[in-house]
Amino acid sequence: MKTEVVLNLKEEPSLPVEAENIVPENFKGKSIEEIYSIPLLLGNREMKIKDFFKAAITSTANEGAGAASFVKLHLKGDLSRFKNLGHGMAEGEMEIAGSVGFHAGSIMRGGTLMVEGDAGDWLGAHMIGGRISVSGSAGSYIGSGYLGEKEGMTGGTILIKGNAGRAVGARMKGGLIAVGGDCEELLGYGMLNGTIIAAGKAGIRAGANMKKGTIILLEAAELSPLFYYNCTYEPTFWRLFYKDLKSRGLSIPKYCESAAFKRYRGDANEGGDGEVLVCQTA
């Protein structure tokens, strides 16, 4: 059974809203009255979906015998003050026609979160699985671990068509982050594993304190002296990455498709097992 639910924002709230209950699995099999009763927090006041949104169940289709129940949420409006949208979601789809606040997709385990606007800090923090795509720009600490935690995201994919803030992928341990625009400083800080691709400019100290993993830079960048040149080669996996990212709408120059990359190893203070690949045409 496939169900589509639309939530139209009535007006922008006066305070940030804790919206971790807005995930597809919480809408499965619910009537409009039950949807309106889903709790949210405005500051320290308990509110409900009905206080912020006009809801509608637009379609319910039978996908055939034995098919799993599936919910797709459509959220419309500027949700910049809504925090934790998609927090911990494990299935289904969320499509947001607007911007979202902090912690969207945090601890996400499965499903798809699509944002047709900008996203705040901590997008996909501690992500485990699933896919997040942002058509605009995103804030800092994308896919990172919260302060005091030893590791960030361990799986899944985050695609950002615009720019990103500082410390993207800090302490990430797995998965993929791809940014179509520029990134600020400390890209991949303390990285433990996984892959980060930056199509635009990278800020200073990219890869600082990284232990393992791969950072792919499509524009020239000033690396720390703790990264040392290893070789120049054409990675066999890069063309697959290129075609996939282009098909998803990321702006990657055509000349990068068959380019060679300079490979640097580091951070030497952390054992030197991480790698930064810099597009040679850059």
PDB file of C-alpha atoms in Angstrom:
ATOM      1  CA  MET A   1       0.000   0.000   0.000  1.00  0.00           C
ATOM      2  CA  LYS A   2       1.430   3.372  -1.073  1.00  0.00           C
ATOM      3  CA  THR A   3       0.145   6.490   0.658  1.00  0.00           C
ATOM      4  CA  GLU A   4       1.010  10.108  -0.148  1.00  0.00           C
ATOM      5  CA  VAL A   5       0.492  12.791   2.484  1.00  0.00           C
ATOM      6  CA  VAL A   6       0.781  16.550   1.924  1.00  0.00           C
ATOM      7  CA  LEU A   7       1.558  18.986   4.758  1.00  0.00           C
ATOM      8  CA  ASN A   8       1.146  22.673   3.876  1.00  0.00           C
ATOM      9  CA  LEU A   9       2.681  25.101   6.381  1.00  0.00           C
ATOM     10  CA  LYS A  10       0.100  27.632   7.579  1.00  0.00           C
ATOM     11  CA  GLU A  11       2.573  30.274   8.757  1.00  0.00           C
ATOM     12  CA  GLU A  12       6.148  30.507   9.989  1.00  0.00           C
ATOM     13  CA  PRO A  13       6.370  29.689  13.720  1.00  0.00           C
ATOM     14  CA  SER A  14       7.607  32.295  16.179  1.00  0.00           C
ATOM     15  CA  LEU A  15      10.157  29.901  17.748  1.00  0.00           C
ATOM     16  CA  PRO A  16      12.130  26.856  16.561  1.00  0.00           C
ATOM     17  CA  VAL A  17      10.041  23.680  16.381  1.00  0.00           C
ATOM     18  CA  GLU A  18      11.349  20.233  17.386  1.00  0.00           C
ATOM     19  CA  ALA A  19       9.978  18.168  14.505  1.00  0.00           C
ATOM     20  CA  GLU A  20      11.651  14.746  14.832  1.00  0.00           C
ATOM     21  CA  ASN A  21       8.199  13.108  14.705  1.00  0.00           C
ATOM     22  CA  ILE A  22       7.798  14.153  11.079  1.00  0.00           C
ATOM     23  CA  VAL A  23       9.091  10.973   9.446  1.00  0.00           C
ATOM     24  CA  PRO A  24       7.215   8.740   6.950  1.00  0.00           C
ATOM     25  CA  GLU A  25       6.838   5.778   9.315  1.00  0.00           C
ATOM     26  CA  ASN A  26       4.876   7.910  11.802  1.00  0.00           C
ATOM     27  CA  PHE A  27       2.214   8.560   9.128  1.00  0.00           C
ATOM     28  CA  LYS A  28       1.749   4.942   8.099  1.00  0.00           C
ATOM     29  CA  GLY A  29      -1.885   3.817   8.295  1.00  0.00           C
ATOM     30  CA  LYS A  30      -3.068   7.023   9.995  1.00  0.00           C
ATOM     31  CA  SER A  31      -6.234   8.971   9.291  1.00  0.00           C
ATOM     32  CA  ILE A  32      -6.234  12.767   8.963  1.00  0.00           C
ATOM     33  CA  GLU A  33      -7.390  13.082  12.582  1.00  0.00           C
ATOM     34  CA  GLU A  34      -4.514  10.889  13.768  1.00  0.00           C
ATOM     35  CA  ILE A  35      -2.020  12.835  11.637  1.00  0.00           C
ATOM     36  CA  TYR A  36      -3.207  16.100  13.164  1.00  0.00           C
ATOM     37  CA  SER A  37      -2.549  14.639  16.640  1.00  0.00           C
ATOM     38  CA  ILE A  38       1.159  13.864  16.043  1.00  0.00           C
ATOM     39  CA  PRO A  39       3.066  15.861  18.720  1.00  0.00           C
ATOM     40  CA  LEU A  40       5.667  18.570  18.077  1.00  0.00           C
ATOM     41  CA  LEU A  41       7.436  20.963  20.438  1.00  0.00           C
ATOM     42  CA  LEU A  42       7.428  24.756  20.092  1.00  0.00           C
ATOM     43  CA  GLY A  43      10.071  25.859  22.572  1.00  0.00           C
ATOM     44  CA  ASN A  44       8.990  23.918  25.675  1.00  0.00           C
ATOM     45  CA  ARG A  45       5.303  23.792  24.728  1.00  0.00           C
ATOM     46  CA  GLU A  46       3.764  20.624  23.354  1.00  0.00           C
ATOM     47  CA  MET A  47       1.922  21.312  20.130  1.00  0.00           C
ATOM     48  CA  LYS A  48       0.511  19.151  17.361  1.00  0.00           C
ATOM     49  CA  ILE A  49       0.746  18.884  13.575  1.00  0.00           C
ATOM     50  CA  LYS A  50      -2.621  20.646  13.280  1.00  0.00           C
ATOM     51  CA  ASP A  51      -1.165  23.779  14.914  1.00  0.00           C
ATOM     52  CA  PHE A  52       1.302  24.271  12.044  1.00  0.00           C
ATOM     53  CA  PHE A  53       0.081  22.424   8.959  1.00  0.00           C
ATOM     54  CA  LYS A  54      -2.932  21.814   6.776  1.00  0.00           C
ATOM     55  CA  ALA A  55      -2.818  18.076   6.006  1.00  0.00           C
ATOM     56  CA  ALA A  56      -4.274  16.010   3.197  1.00  0.00           C
ATOM     57  CA  ILE A  57      -4.000  12.387   2.096  1.00  0.00           C
ATOM     58  CA  THR A  58      -3.747  12.802  -1.659  1.00  0.00           C
ATOM     59  CA  SER A  59      -3.623   9.193  -2.797  1.00  0.00           C
ATOM     60  CA  THR A  60      -3.676   5.647  -1.557  1.00  0.00           C
ATOM     61  CA  ALA A  61      -2.763   2.930  -4.040  1.00  0.00           C
ATOM     62  CA  ASN A  62      -2.490  -0.817  -3.685  1.00  0.00           C
ATOM     63  CA  GLU A  63       0.962  -1.909  -4.881  1.00  0.00           C
ATOM     64  CA  GLY A  64      -0.016  -5.565  -5.121  1.00  0.00           C
ATOM     65  CA  ALA A  65      -0.166  -8.552  -2.799  1.00  0.00           C
ATOM     66  CA  GLY A  66       2.784  -8.831  -0.475  1.00  0.00           C
ATOM     67  CA  ALA A  67       4.042  -5.283  -1.140  1.00  0.00           C
ATOM     68  CA  ALA A  68       5.307  -3.424   1.884  1.00  0.00           C
ATOM     69  CA  SER A  69       3.428  -0.379   3.130  1.00  0.00           C
ATOM     70  CA  PHE A  70       5.048   2.807   1.818  1.00  0.00           C
ATOM     71  CA  VAL A  71       4.529   6.484   2.746  1.00  0.00           C
ATOM     72  CA  LYS A  72       5.658   9.547   0.833  1.00  0.00           C
ATOM     73  CA  LEU A  73       5.463  12.912   2.600  1.00  0.00           C
ATOM     74  CA  HIS A  74       5.243  16.225   0.730  1.00  0.00           C
ATOM     75  CA  LEU A  75       5.995  19.245   2.921  1.00  0.00           C
ATOM     76  CA  LYS A  76       5.432  22.735   1.511  1.00  0.00           C
ATOM     77  CA  GLY A  77       6.614  26.031   2.949  1.00  0.00           C
ATOM     78  CA  ASP A  78       9.663  27.622   4.537  1.00  0.00           C
ATOM     79  CA  LEU A  79      10.605  25.128   7.251  1.00  0.00           C
ATOM     80  CA  SER A  80      13.834  26.871   8.303  1.00  0.00           C
ATOM     81  CA  ARG A  81      12.626  26.945  11.908  1.00  0.00           C
ATOM     82  CA  PHE A  82      11.766  23.246  11.964  1.00  0.00           C
ATOM     83  CA  LYS A  83      14.605  21.181  13.465  1.00  0.00           C
ATOM     84  CA  ASN A  84      15.245  17.431  13.147  1.00  0.00           C
ATOM     85  CA  LEU A  85      12.993  16.849  10.134  1.00  0.00           C
ATOM     86  CA  GLY A  86      13.558  13.252   9.057  1.00  0.00           C
ATOM     87  CA  HIS A  87      15.457  12.461  12.262  1.00  0.00           C
ATOM     88  CA  GLY A  88      16.074   8.712  12.435  1.00  0.00           C
ATOM     89  CA  MET A  89      13.839   7.934   9.444  1.00  0.00           C
ATOM     90  CA  ALA A  90      14.205   4.375   8.222  1.00  0.00           C
ATOM     91  CA  GLU A  91      11.894   4.123   5.205  1.00  0.00           C
ATOM     92  CA  GLY A  92       9.713   5.973   2.736  1.00  0.00           C
ATOM     93  CA  GLU A  93      10.277   9.374   1.173  1.00  0.00           C
ATOM     94  CA  MET A  94      10.170  12.992   2.308  1.00  0.00           C
ATOM     95  CA  GLU A  95      10.025  15.738  -0.297  1.00  0.00           C
ATOM     96  CA  ILE A  96      10.289  19.278   1.067  1.00  0.00           C
ATOM     97  CA  ALA A  97       9.401  22.224  -1.190  1.00  0.00           C
ATOM     98  CA  GLY A  98      11.314  24.801   0.838  1.00  0.00           C
ATOM     99  CA  SER A  99      14.272  25.163   3.158  1.00  0.00           C
ATOM    100  CA  VAL A 100      14.846  23.175   6.376  1.00  0.00           C
ATOM    101  CA  GLY A 101      16.451  23.903   9.723  1.00  0.00           C
ATOM    102  CA  PHE A 102      19.220  22.270  11.768  1.00  0.00           C
ATOM    103  CA  HIS A 103      19.729  18.485  12.064  1.00  0.00           C
ATOM    104  CA  ALA A 104      17.599  17.441   9.075  1.00  0.00           C
ATOM    105  CA  GLY A 105      18.128  13.746   8.371  1.00  0.00           C
ATOM    106  CA  SER A 106      20.203  13.234  11.497  1.00  0.00           C
ATOM    107  CA  ILE A 107      20.696   9.570  12.472  1.00  0.00           C
ATOM    108  CA  MET A 108      18.832   8.656   9.273  1.00  0.00           C
ATOM    109  CA  ARG A 109      18.797   4.903   8.593  1.00  0.00           C
ATOM    110  CA  GLY A 110      16.978   4.549   5.269  1.00  0.00           C
ATOM    111  CA  GLY A 111      14.613   6.095   2.779  1.00  0.00           C
ATOM    112  CA  THR A 112      15.027   9.335   0.833  1.00  0.00           C
ATOM    113  CA  LEU A 113      14.975  12.959   2.011  1.00  0.00           C
ATOM    114  CA  MET A 114      14.781  15.586  -0.756  1.00  0.00           C
ATOM    115  CA  VAL A 115      15.067  19.306   0.024  1.00  0.00           C
ATOM    116  CA  GLU A 116      14.148  21.783  -2.724  1.00  0.00           C
ATOM    117  CA  GLY A 117      15.827  24.654  -0.918  1.00  0.00           C
ATOM    118  CA  ASP A 118      18.623  25.188   1.605  1.00  0.00           C
ATOM    119  CA  ALA A 119      19.491  23.146   4.702  1.00  0.00           C
ATOM    120  CA  GLY A 120      20.878  24.210   8.074  1.00  0.00           C
ATOM    121  CA  ASP A 121      23.835  22.919  10.089  1.00  0.00           C
ATOM    122  CA  TRP A 122      24.296  19.240  11.029  1.00  0.00           C
ATOM    123  CA  LEU A 123      22.517  17.902   7.934  1.00  0.00           C
ATOM    124  CA  GLY A 124      22.743  14.089   8.053  1.00  0.00           C
ATOM    125  CA  ALA A 125      24.703  14.063  11.304  1.00  0.00           C
ATOM    126  CA  HIS A 126      25.432  10.456  12.377  1.00  0.00           C
ATOM    127  CA  MET A 127      23.656   9.193   9.250  1.00  0.00           C
ATOM    128  CA  ILE A 128      23.584   5.392   8.938  1.00  0.00           C
ATOM    129  CA  GLY A 129      21.833   4.824   5.587  1.00  0.00           C
ATOM    130  CA  GLY A 130      19.476   6.246   3.003  1.00  0.00           C
ATOM    131  CA  ARG A 131      19.904   9.263   0.738  1.00  0.00           C
ATOM    132  CA  ILE A 132      19.669  13.027   1.261  1.00  0.00           C
ATOM    133  CA  SER A 133      19.646  15.510  -1.618  1.00  0.00           C
ATOM    134  CA  VAL A 134      19.611  19.311  -1.340  1.00  0.00           C
ATOM    135  CA  SER A 135      18.999  21.494  -4.385  1.00  0.00           C
ATOM    136  CA  GLY A 136      20.344  24.625  -2.667  1.00  0.00           C
ATOM    137  CA  SER A 137      23.185  25.125  -0.194  1.00  0.00           C
ATOM    138  CA  ALA A 138      23.764  23.630   3.258  1.00  0.00           C
ATOM    139  CA  GLY A 139      25.351  24.750   6.501  1.00  0.00           C
ATOM    140  CA  SER A 140      28.277  23.411   8.491  1.00  0.00           C
ATOM    141  CA  TYR A 141      29.044  19.948   9.952  1.00  0.00           C
ATOM    142  CA  ILE A 142      27.266  17.996   7.204  1.00  0.00           C
ATOM    143  CA  GLY A 143      27.463  14.268   7.975  1.00  0.00           C
ATOM    144  CA  SER A 144      29.600  15.034  11.003  1.00  0.00           C
ATOM    145  CA  GLY A 145      29.614  13.671  14.522  1.00  0.00           C
ATOM    146  CA  TYR A 146      28.160  15.769  17.302  1.00  0.00           C
ATOM    147  CA  LEU A 147      30.616  17.468  19.640  1.00  0.00           C
ATOM    148  CA  GLY A 148      32.124  14.913  22.006  1.00  0.00           C
ATOM    149  CA  GLU A 149      31.306  11.956  19.743  1.00  0.00           C
ATOM    150  CA  LYS A 150      34.158   9.968  18.184  1.00  0.00           C
ATOM    151  CA  GLU A 151      32.559   9.358  14.787  1.00  0.00           C
ATOM    152  CA  GLY A 152      29.997  10.890  12.430  1.00  0.00           C
ATOM    153  CA  MET A 153      28.037   9.324   9.581  1.00  0.00           C
ATOM    154  CA  THR A 154      28.742   5.652   8.899  1.00  0.00           C
ATOM    155  CA  GLY A 155      26.730   5.109   5.697  1.00  0.00           C
ATOM    156  CA  GLY A 156      24.321   6.600   3.206  1.00  0.00           C
ATOM    157  CA  THR A 157      24.664   9.382   0.640  1.00  0.00           C
ATOM    158  CA  ILE A 158      24.385  13.180   0.938  1.00  0.00           C
ATOM    159  CA  LEU A 159      24.245  15.234  -2.280  1.00  0.00           C
ATOM    160  CA  ILE A 160      24.306  19.048  -2.174  1.00  0.00           C
ATOM    161  CA  LYS A 161      24.045  21.003  -5.411  1.00  0.00           C
ATOM    162  CA  GLY A 162      25.067  24.338  -3.900  1.00  0.00           C
ATOM    163  CA  ASN A 163      27.715  25.396  -1.394  1.00  0.00           C
ATOM    164  CA  ALA A 164      28.477  23.979   2.049  1.00  0.00           C
ATOM    165  CA  GLY A 165      29.858  25.344   5.295  1.00  0.00           C
ATOM    166  CA  ARG A 166      32.802  24.324   7.457  1.00  0.00           C
ATOM    167  CA  ALA A 167      33.854  20.866   8.691  1.00  0.00           C
ATOM    168  CA  VAL A 168      31.845  18.895   6.123  1.00  0.00           C
ATOM    169  CA  GLY A 169      32.234  15.180   6.934  1.00  0.00           C
ATOM    170  CA  ALA A 170      34.096  15.763  10.194  1.00  0.00           C
ATOM    171  CA  ARG A 171      34.919  12.363  11.736  1.00  0.00           C
ATOM    172  CA  MET A 172      32.766  10.546   9.161  1.00  0.00           C
ATOM    173  CA  LYS A 173      33.355   6.782   9.091  1.00  0.00           C
ATOM    174  CA  GLY A 174      31.530   5.734   5.914  1.00  0.00           C
ATOM    175  CA  GLY A 175      29.194   6.760   3.125  1.00  0.00           C
ATOM    176  CA  LEU A 176      29.444   9.486   0.493  1.00  0.00           C
ATOM    177  CA  ILE A 177      29.133  13.276   0.622  1.00  0.00           C
ATOM    178  CA  ALA A 178      29.195  15.218  -2.663  1.00  0.00           C
ATOM    179  CA  VAL A 179      29.074  19.031  -2.867  1.00  0.00           C
ATOM    180  CA  GLY A 180      28.533  20.716  -6.226  1.00  0.00           C
ATOM    181  CA  GLY A 181      29.700  24.151  -5.035  1.00  0.00           C
ATOM    182  CA  ASP A 182      32.340  25.508  -2.661  1.00  0.00           C
ATOM    183  CA  CYS A 183      33.142  24.274   0.852  1.00  0.00           C
ATOM    184  CA  GLU A 184      34.556  26.242   3.755  1.00  0.00           C
ATOM    185  CA  GLU A 185      37.539  25.230   5.905  1.00  0.00           C
ATOM    186  CA  LEU A 186      38.240  21.850   7.532  1.00  0.00           C
ATOM    187  CA  LEU A 187      36.649  19.682   4.863  1.00  0.00           C
ATOM    188  CA  GLY A 188      36.873  16.080   6.095  1.00  0.00           C
ATOM    189  CA  TYR A 189      38.367  17.026   9.458  1.00  0.00           C
ATOM    190  CA  GLY A 190      39.330  13.922  11.453  1.00  0.00           C
ATOM    191  CA  MET A 191      37.876  11.681   8.740  1.00  0.00           C
ATOM    192  CA  LEU A 192      37.882   7.961   9.591  1.00  0.00           C
ATOM    193  CA  ASN A 193      36.614   6.512   6.288  1.00  0.00           C
ATOM    194  CA  GLY A 194      34.181   7.125   3.452  1.00  0.00           C
ATOM    195  CA  THR A 195      34.333   9.518   0.495  1.00  0.00           C
ATOM    196  CA  ILE A 196      33.890  13.281   0.101  1.00  0.00           C
ATOM    197  CA  ILE A 197      33.725  14.983  -3.312  1.00  0.00           C
ATOM    198  CA  ALA A 198      33.967  18.768  -3.635  1.00  0.00           C
ATOM    199  CA  ALA A 199      33.359  20.143  -7.127  1.00  0.00           C
ATOM    200  CA  GLY A 200      34.057  23.753  -6.146  1.00  0.00           C
ATOM    201  CA  LYS A 201      36.709  25.414  -4.028  1.00  0.00           C
ATOM    202  CA  ALA A 202      37.769  23.842  -0.729  1.00  0.00           C
ATOM    203  CA  GLY A 203      38.691  26.028   2.216  1.00  0.00           C
ATOM    204  CA  ILE A 204      41.936  25.807   4.157  1.00  0.00           C
ATOM    205  CA  ARG A 205      43.097  22.676   5.994  1.00  0.00           C
ATOM    206  CA  ALA A 206      41.129  20.166   3.922  1.00  0.00           C
ATOM    207  CA  GLY A 207      41.707  16.693   5.373  1.00  0.00           C
ATOM    208  CA  ALA A 208      43.234  17.956   8.608  1.00  0.00           C
ATOM    209  CA  ASN A 209      43.676  15.116  11.118  1.00  0.00           C
ATOM    210  CA  MET A 210      42.135  12.552   8.733  1.00  0.00           C
ATOM    211  CA  LYS A 211      43.074   8.934   9.459  1.00  0.00           C
ATOM    212  CA  LYS A 212      41.507   7.136   6.487  1.00  0.00           C
ATOM    213  CA  GLY A 213      39.062   7.764   3.679  1.00  0.00           C
ATOM    214  CA  THR A 214      39.148   9.651   0.380  1.00  0.00           C
ATOM    215  CA  ILE A 215      38.643  13.334  -0.434  1.00  0.00           C
ATOM    216  CA  ILE A 216      38.283  14.214  -4.128  1.00  0.00           C
ATOM    217  CA  LEU A 217      38.871  17.862  -5.056  1.00  0.00           C
ATOM    218  CA  LEU A 218      37.983  19.040  -8.554  1.00  0.00           C
ATOM    219  CA  GLU A 219      39.607  22.446  -8.056  1.00  0.00           C
ATOM    220  CA  ALA A 220      43.128  23.229  -6.884  1.00  0.00           C
ATOM    221  CA  ALA A 221      43.554  23.503  -3.130  1.00  0.00           C
ATOM    222  CA  GLU A 222      46.336  24.375  -0.710  1.00  0.00           C
ATOM    223  CA  LEU A 223      46.951  21.234   1.339  1.00  0.00           C
ATOM    224  CA  SER A 224      48.699  20.991   4.679  1.00  0.00           C
ATOM    225  CA  PRO A 225      52.436  20.100   4.605  1.00  0.00           C
ATOM    226  CA  LEU A 226      51.359  16.937   6.453  1.00  0.00           C
ATOM    227  CA  PHE A 227      50.083  15.594   3.103  1.00  0.00           C
ATOM    228  CA  TYR A 228      52.769  14.311   0.764  1.00  0.00           C
ATOM    229  CA  TYR A 229      52.587  13.630  -2.963  1.00  0.00           C
ATOM    230  CA  ASN A 230      52.284   9.955  -3.869  1.00  0.00           C
ATOM    231  CA  CYS A 231      51.543   9.637  -7.606  1.00  0.00           C
ATOM    232  CA  THR A 232      49.460  10.863 -10.543  1.00  0.00           C
ATOM    233  CA  TYR A 233      46.960   8.415 -12.016  1.00  0.00           C
ATOM    234  CA  GLU A 234      43.461   7.933 -13.440  1.00  0.00           C
ATOM    235  CA  PRO A 235      41.256   6.243 -10.797  1.00  0.00           C
ATOM    236  CA  THR A 236      39.135   3.510 -12.350  1.00  0.00           C
ATOM    237  CA  PHE A 237      36.207   4.349 -10.070  1.00  0.00           C
ATOM    238  CA  TRP A 238      36.088   8.049 -10.934  1.00  0.00           C
ATOM    239  CA  ARG A 239      34.165   7.764 -14.221  1.00  0.00           C
ATOM    240  CA  LEU A 240      31.410   5.843 -12.431  1.00  0.00           C
ATOM    241  CA  PHE A 241      31.229   8.562  -9.768  1.00  0.00           C
ATOM    242  CA  TYR A 242      31.228  11.246 -12.471  1.00  0.00           C
ATOM    243  CA  LYS A 243      28.339   9.753 -14.448  1.00  0.00           C
ATOM    244  CA  ASP A 244      26.265   9.103 -11.338  1.00  0.00           C
ATOM    245  CA  LEU A 245      26.750  12.597  -9.900  1.00  0.00           C
ATOM    246  CA  LYS A 246      26.044  14.278 -13.239  1.00  0.00           C
ATOM    247  CA  SER A 247      22.828  12.264 -13.547  1.00  0.00           C
ATOM    248  CA  ARG A 248      21.781  13.592 -10.139  1.00  0.00           C
ATOM    249  CA  GLY A 249      22.231  17.207 -11.214  1.00  0.00           C
ATOM    250  CA  LEU A 250      25.593  18.132  -9.679  1.00  0.00           C
ATOM    251  CA  SER A 251      27.531  20.716 -11.662  1.00  0.00           C
ATOM    252  CA  ILE A 252      30.785  18.966 -12.605  1.00  0.00           C
ATOM    253  CA  PRO A 253      32.899  20.215 -15.553  1.00  0.00           C
ATOM    254  CA  LYS A 254      33.029  17.887 -18.543  1.00  0.00           C
ATOM    255  CA  TYR A 255      36.842  17.992 -18.630  1.00  0.00           C
ATOM    256  CA  CYS A 256      36.948  16.247 -15.249  1.00  0.00           C
ATOM    257  CA  GLU A 257      35.430  13.062 -16.644  1.00  0.00           C
ATOM    258  CA  SER A 258      38.667  11.643 -18.029  1.00  0.00           C
ATOM    259  CA  ALA A 259      41.158  13.671 -15.996  1.00  0.00           C
ATOM    260  CA  ALA A 260      44.119  12.326 -14.090  1.00  0.00           C
ATOM    261  CA  PHE A 261      44.423  13.050 -10.372  1.00  0.00           C
ATOM    262  CA  LYS A 262      47.358  13.846  -8.156  1.00  0.00           C
ATOM    263  CA  ARG A 263      47.245  11.620  -5.076  1.00  0.00           C
ATOM    264  CA  TYR A 264      48.399  12.904  -1.708  1.00  0.00           C
ATOM    265  CA  ARG A 265      48.611  10.825   1.463  1.00  0.00           C
ATOM    266  CA  GLY A 266      48.103  12.126   4.986  1.00  0.00           C
ATOM    267  CA  ASP A 267      47.566  13.380   7.575  1.00  0.00           C
ATOM    268  CA  ALA A 268      51.124  12.292   8.472  1.00  0.00           C
ATOM    269  CA  ASN A 269      50.508  13.013  12.160  1.00  0.00           C
ATOM    270  CA  GLU A 270      47.612  10.522  12.081  1.00  0.00           C
ATOM    271  CA  GLY A 271      49.417   7.676  10.281  1.00  0.00           C
ATOM    272  CA  GLY A 272      49.134   8.920   6.704  1.00  0.00           C
ATOM    273  CA  ASP A 273      46.500   6.402   5.527  1.00  0.00           C
ATOM    274  CA  GLY A 274      44.032   8.969   4.183  1.00  0.00           C
ATOM    275  CA  GLU A 275      44.127  10.209   0.605  1.00  0.00           C
ATOM    276  CA  VAL A 276      43.320  13.456  -1.160  1.00  0.00           C
ATOM    277  CA  LEU A 277      42.884  13.306  -4.933  1.00  0.00           C
ATOM    278  CA  VAL A 278      43.236  16.624  -6.785  1.00  0.00           C
ATOM    279  CA  CYS A 279      41.997  16.857 -10.376  1.00  0.00           C
ATOM    280  CA  GLN A 280      45.128  17.478 -12.468  1.00  0.00           C
ATOM    281  CA  THR A 281      43.379  19.873 -14.833  1.00  0.00           C
ATOM    282  CA  ALA A 282      42.840  22.081 -11.800  1.00  0.00           C
TER     283      ALA A 282
END
